[in-house]
PDB file of C-alpha atoms in Angstrom:
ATOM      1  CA  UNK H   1       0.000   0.000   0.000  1.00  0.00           C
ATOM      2  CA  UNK H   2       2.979   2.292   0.451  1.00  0.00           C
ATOM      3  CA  UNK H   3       4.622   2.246  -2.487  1.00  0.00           C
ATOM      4  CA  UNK H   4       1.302   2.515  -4.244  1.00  0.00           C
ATOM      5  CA  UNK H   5       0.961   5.827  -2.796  1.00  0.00           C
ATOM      6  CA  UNK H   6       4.584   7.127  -4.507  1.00  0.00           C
ATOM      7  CA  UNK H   7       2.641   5.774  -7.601  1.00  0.00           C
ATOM      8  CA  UNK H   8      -0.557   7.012  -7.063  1.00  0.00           C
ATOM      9  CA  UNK H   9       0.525  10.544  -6.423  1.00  0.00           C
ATOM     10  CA  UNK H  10       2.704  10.883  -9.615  1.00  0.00           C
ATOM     11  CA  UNK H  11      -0.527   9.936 -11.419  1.00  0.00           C
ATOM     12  CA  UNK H  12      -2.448  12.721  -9.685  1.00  0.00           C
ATOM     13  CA  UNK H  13       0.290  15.642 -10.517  1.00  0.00           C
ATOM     14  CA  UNK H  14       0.157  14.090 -13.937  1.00  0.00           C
ATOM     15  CA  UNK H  15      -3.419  14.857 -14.149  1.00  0.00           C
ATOM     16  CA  UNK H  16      -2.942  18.240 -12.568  1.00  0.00           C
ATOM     17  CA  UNK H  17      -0.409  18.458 -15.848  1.00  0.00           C
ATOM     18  CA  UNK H  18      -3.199  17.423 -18.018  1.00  0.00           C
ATOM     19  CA  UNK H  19      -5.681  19.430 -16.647  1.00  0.00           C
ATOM     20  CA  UNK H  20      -3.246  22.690 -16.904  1.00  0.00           C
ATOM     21  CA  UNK H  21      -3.043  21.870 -20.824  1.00  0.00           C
ATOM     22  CA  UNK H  22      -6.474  21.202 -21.029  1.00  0.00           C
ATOM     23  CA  UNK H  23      -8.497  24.213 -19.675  1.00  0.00           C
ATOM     24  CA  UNK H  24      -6.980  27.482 -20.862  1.00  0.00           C
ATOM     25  CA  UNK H  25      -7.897  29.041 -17.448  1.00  0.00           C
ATOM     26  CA  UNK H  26      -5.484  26.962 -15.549  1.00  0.00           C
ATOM     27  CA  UNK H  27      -2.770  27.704 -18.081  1.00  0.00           C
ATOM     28  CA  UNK H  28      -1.048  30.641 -16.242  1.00  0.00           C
ATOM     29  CA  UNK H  29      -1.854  29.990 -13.104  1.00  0.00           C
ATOM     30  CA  UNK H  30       0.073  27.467 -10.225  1.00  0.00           C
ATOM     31  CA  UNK H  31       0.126  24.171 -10.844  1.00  0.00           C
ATOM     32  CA  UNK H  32      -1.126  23.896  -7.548  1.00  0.00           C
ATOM     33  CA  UNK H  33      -4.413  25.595  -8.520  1.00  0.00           C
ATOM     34  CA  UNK H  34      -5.242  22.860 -11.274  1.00  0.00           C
ATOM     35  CA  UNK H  35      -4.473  20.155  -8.037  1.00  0.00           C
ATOM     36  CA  UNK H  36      -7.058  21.950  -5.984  1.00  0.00           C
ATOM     37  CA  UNK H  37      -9.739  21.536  -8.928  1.00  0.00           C
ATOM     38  CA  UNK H  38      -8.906  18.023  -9.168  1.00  0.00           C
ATOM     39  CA  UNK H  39      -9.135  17.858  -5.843  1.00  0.00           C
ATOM     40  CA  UNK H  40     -12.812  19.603  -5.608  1.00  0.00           C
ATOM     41  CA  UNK H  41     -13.225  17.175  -8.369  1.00  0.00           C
ATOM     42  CA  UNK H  42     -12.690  14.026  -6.408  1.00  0.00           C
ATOM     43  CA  UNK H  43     -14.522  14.956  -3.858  1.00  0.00           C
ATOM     44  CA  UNK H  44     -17.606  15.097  -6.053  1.00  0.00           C
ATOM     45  CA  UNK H  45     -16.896  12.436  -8.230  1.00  0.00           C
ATOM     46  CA  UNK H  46     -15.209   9.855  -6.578  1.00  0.00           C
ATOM     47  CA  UNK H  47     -15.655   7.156  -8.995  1.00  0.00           C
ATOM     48  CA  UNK H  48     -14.146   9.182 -11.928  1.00  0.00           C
ATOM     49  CA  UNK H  49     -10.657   7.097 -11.980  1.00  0.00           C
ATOM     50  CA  UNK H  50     -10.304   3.449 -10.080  1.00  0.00           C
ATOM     51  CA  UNK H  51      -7.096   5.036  -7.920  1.00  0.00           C
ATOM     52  CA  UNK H  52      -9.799   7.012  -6.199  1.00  0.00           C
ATOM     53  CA  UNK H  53     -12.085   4.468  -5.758  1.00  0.00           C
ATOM     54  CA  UNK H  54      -9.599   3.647  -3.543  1.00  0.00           C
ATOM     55  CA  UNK H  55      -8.572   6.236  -1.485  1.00  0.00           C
ATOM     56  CA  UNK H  56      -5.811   7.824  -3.454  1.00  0.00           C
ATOM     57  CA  UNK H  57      -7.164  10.917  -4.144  1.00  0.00           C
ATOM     58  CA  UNK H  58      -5.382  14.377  -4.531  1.00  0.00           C
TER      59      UNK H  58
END
């Protein structure tokens, strides 16, 4: 379970990356800000991916 997490998290700051180049409003902003959406996100959805199905959420 703990190296799953290392895994896990890359994944997540690689969707933070995709949702950056995505949506032009997260383009010149922090990455951080695009993490915080996809964290909002999770917490509404949190069935979108299978990582957060099991708890590895941003």
């Amino acid at each position: 379970m703990s190296e799953l997490h290392y895994v896990f998290r890359f994944l997540n700051k690689r969707l933070a990356k995709w949702v950056r180049n995505k949506y032009r409003r997260f383009r010149r902003k922090h990455w951080f800000a695009a993490y915080k959406w996809l964290q909002e996100t999770a917490k509404q959805y949190p069935n979108m991916f299978v990582h957060w199905q099991y708890g590895f959420t941003p």
